[in-house]
Short mmCIF file of C-alpha atoms in Angstrom, two decimals:
data_model
loop_
_atom_site.label_atom_id
_atom_site.label_comp_id
_atom_site.label_asym_id
_atom_site.label_seq_id
_atom_site.Cartn_x
_atom_site.Cartn_y
_atom_site.Cartn_z
CA MET A 1 93.95 119.18 125.10
CA SER A 2 94.06 117.75 121.71
CA ARG A 3 90.74 115.97 119.93
CA VAL A 4 90.05 112.67 119.03
CA ASP A 5 89.54 112.24 115.24
CA PRO A 6 85.99 110.79 115.12
CA LEU A 7 87.17 108.54 112.27
CA ILE A 8 89.84 107.51 114.06
CA VAL A 9 87.28 106.29 117.19
CA GLY A 10 84.58 105.35 114.87
CA ARG A 11 87.65 102.97 112.35
CA VAL A 12 86.56 104.45 109.41
CA ILE A 13 90.37 105.63 109.34
CA GLY A 14 91.61 102.25 109.03
CA ASP A 15 88.91 100.20 108.12
CA VAL A 16 88.22 102.42 104.88
CA LEU A 17 90.38 105.40 104.80
CA ASP A 18 94.02 105.27 105.38
CA PRO A 19 94.60 108.81 107.53
CA PHE A 20 94.43 112.29 105.52
CA THR A 21 93.94 116.39 106.49
CA ARG A 22 90.24 117.37 105.56
CA SER A 23 91.05 120.54 103.65
CA VAL A 24 87.20 121.12 101.63
CA ASP A 25 84.15 121.27 103.33
CA LEU A 26 81.62 118.61 102.79
CA ARG A 27 78.09 118.90 104.49
CA VAL A 28 75.70 116.15 103.58
CA VAL A 29 71.86 116.54 104.22
CA TYR A 30 69.15 114.21 104.67
CA ASN A 31 65.76 115.74 105.39
CA ASN A 32 67.21 119.06 106.30
CA LYS A 33 69.41 117.28 108.69
CA ASP A 34 73.43 117.55 109.12
CA VAL A 35 75.62 114.53 109.24
CA ASN A 36 78.23 114.72 111.73
CA ASN A 37 80.59 112.02 112.58
CA ALA A 38 78.90 109.00 114.06
CA CYS A 39 75.38 110.87 114.47
CA VAL A 40 72.92 107.66 114.03
CA LEU A 41 70.39 107.55 111.39
CA LYS A 42 67.30 105.55 111.10
CA PRO A 43 67.09 103.29 107.15
CA SER A 44 63.90 106.11 106.27
CA GLN A 45 65.38 108.81 106.97
CA VAL A 46 68.09 107.88 104.53
CA ALA A 47 65.80 106.21 101.74
CA MET A 48 66.32 109.29 99.53
CA GLN A 49 69.79 110.35 98.55
CA PRO A 50 71.44 112.97 100.39
CA ARG A 51 71.76 116.67 99.15
CA VAL A 52 75.90 117.35 99.41
CA HIS A 53 77.53 120.49 99.67
CA ILE A 54 81.40 120.40 98.44
CA GLY A 55 83.39 123.63 99.46
CA GLY A 56 86.49 124.48 97.78
CA ASP A 57 87.19 127.80 95.99
CA ASP A 58 88.46 127.01 92.18
CA LEU A 59 85.83 126.01 90.25
CA ARG A 60 88.31 124.29 87.79
CA ASN A 61 88.70 121.85 90.65
CA PHE A 62 86.55 118.58 90.00
CA TYR A 63 85.99 116.28 92.59
CA THR A 64 84.18 112.71 93.19
CA LEU A 65 82.20 111.00 96.10
CA ILE A 66 81.97 108.20 97.47
CA MET A 67 79.75 106.28 99.98
CA VAL A 68 80.72 102.84 101.17
CA ASP A 69 79.18 100.21 103.56
CA PRO A 70 81.96 98.60 105.44
CA ASP A 71 79.77 96.47 107.10
CA ALA A 72 78.16 94.72 105.10
CA PRO A 73 76.26 92.32 105.72
CA SER A 74 76.85 92.54 109.12
CA PRO A 75 79.00 94.13 111.31
CA SER A 76 80.76 90.52 112.94
CA ASN A 77 81.07 89.14 109.19
CA PRO A 78 81.12 92.19 106.59
CA ASP A 79 82.61 90.11 104.01
CA LEU A 80 80.82 92.36 101.30
CA ARG A 81 82.76 94.94 102.59
CA GLU A 82 83.12 97.24 101.32
CA TYR A 83 79.44 97.41 100.03
CA LEU A 84 79.00 100.92 97.05
CA HIS A 85 76.30 102.76 97.68
CA TRP A 86 76.69 106.01 95.35
CA LEU A 87 79.52 106.98 93.56
CA VAL A 88 79.35 110.85 91.41
CA THR A 89 82.28 112.01 90.06
CA ASP A 90 82.78 115.80 88.35
CA ILE A 91 81.15 117.81 90.78
CA PRO A 92 82.71 121.47 90.19
CA ALA A 93 83.77 123.02 93.64
CA THR A 94 80.97 125.57 95.26
CA THR A 95 78.17 123.16 93.86
CA ASN A 96 76.52 119.99 95.16
CA THR A 97 75.86 117.06 93.64
CA SER A 98 73.17 118.02 91.61
CA PHE A 99 75.91 119.15 89.39
CA GLY A 100 77.89 115.69 89.03
CA ASN A 101 77.90 112.68 86.87
CA GLU A 102 76.33 109.71 89.26
CA VAL A 103 77.90 107.13 87.61
CA VAL A 104 76.43 104.75 90.41
CA CYS A 105 72.83 105.39 91.04
CA TYR A 106 72.49 106.22 94.94
CA GLU A 107 70.90 102.37 96.79
CA ASN A 108 69.36 103.35 100.09
CA PRO A 109 70.97 102.10 103.61
CA THR A 110 69.21 99.11 104.64
CA PRO A 111 71.13 97.29 107.17
CA THR A 112 69.38 93.48 108.12
CA MET A 113 71.90 93.09 111.50
CA GLY A 114 73.87 95.30 113.63
CA ILE A 115 74.83 98.94 113.27
CA HIS A 116 76.32 99.95 110.09
CA ARG A 117 78.67 102.64 109.22
CA TYR A 118 78.16 104.64 106.14
CA VAL A 119 80.62 106.19 105.15
CA LEU A 120 80.88 109.41 102.45
CA VAL A 121 84.32 110.43 101.17
CA LEU A 122 85.04 113.01 98.70
CA PHE A 123 88.45 112.85 96.70
CA ARG A 124 89.76 116.16 94.00
CA GLN A 125 90.40 114.49 90.87
CA LEU A 126 93.01 115.48 88.54
CA ARG A 127 90.75 116.77 85.70
CA ARG A 128 87.38 116.14 84.44
CA GLU A 129 86.17 112.99 82.92
CA THR A 130 89.05 110.66 84.69
CA VAL A 131 86.89 108.42 87.23
CA TYR A 132 84.02 105.84 85.57
CA ALA A 133 82.11 103.33 87.62
CA PRO A 134 83.16 99.93 88.67
CA GLY A 135 81.51 96.78 87.86
CA TRP A 136 80.46 95.76 90.88
CA ARG A 137 79.23 97.00 94.44
CA GLN A 138 79.76 94.54 96.38
CA ASN A 139 84.37 94.17 98.01
CA PHE A 140 84.61 97.70 96.83
CA ASN A 141 87.99 99.01 97.80
CA THR A 142 87.99 102.93 97.99
CA ARG A 143 91.57 102.86 98.78
CA ASP A 144 92.55 100.87 95.23
CA PHE A 145 89.94 102.35 93.46
CA ALA A 146 91.31 105.86 94.66
CA GLU A 147 95.09 104.05 93.55
CA LEU A 148 93.04 103.21 90.52
CA TYR A 149 92.25 106.97 89.10
CA ASN A 150 95.23 108.57 91.33
CA LEU A 151 92.60 110.68 93.09
CA GLY A 152 95.27 110.57 95.99
CA LEU A 153 94.14 110.05 99.76
CA PRO A 154 90.57 112.21 100.66
CA VAL A 155 90.31 115.81 101.06
CA ALA A 156 86.72 115.11 103.01
CA ALA A 157 84.96 112.10 105.11
CA VAL A 158 81.92 111.85 107.48
CA TYR A 159 80.06 108.99 107.88
CA PHE A 160 77.08 108.06 110.51
CA ASN A 161 75.49 104.94 112.10
CA CYS A 162 72.51 103.38 110.83
CA HIS A 163 70.51 100.02 112.45
CA ARG A 164 67.27 98.56 111.18
CA GLU A 165 64.02 99.90 112.47
CA SER A 166 62.05 98.14 115.21
CA GLY A 167 58.53 97.26 114.15
CA THR A 168 55.97 99.58 116.02
CA GLY A 169 53.42 97.30 115.21
CA GLY A 170 52.15 96.76 112.00
CA ARG A 171 54.50 95.39 109.05
CA ARG A 172 55.67 97.88 106.28
CA ALA A 173 55.40 97.53 102.58
#
């Protein structure tokens, strides 16, 4: 029996990406918790940027990592779709994002209404220093961005769900 792709079930394929075949390992870790497709993380768990480890076996390959929220500002009215949370380019294979060029700094997820999907997508670049920052975060389009910079289809992707944390008595600053 074949396993259904969680990126299809979670509508990441369709809303954000076209179908693709994963060809590189992508590991995303928030506070020692691995991100698996459709897992639920609280905003407090994703306040700081994650550690991202990229597989591959050829150090001559470089990657671009994109993190978007296709449900901004709310899943029922995603008129800011896709909101760009992070963009790192020129990441060498077999390393992590700290070796890349952060061209759009990490903005932590802070959903206010509903359950949001946060999608991390990895593309292989044709060569170094060929991908640049967009001029805005809201209404970013991963497909158009990939086409503009000749990135082709993704080589890996993962997503998590996040919703507003409910209060437990006092207000936090």
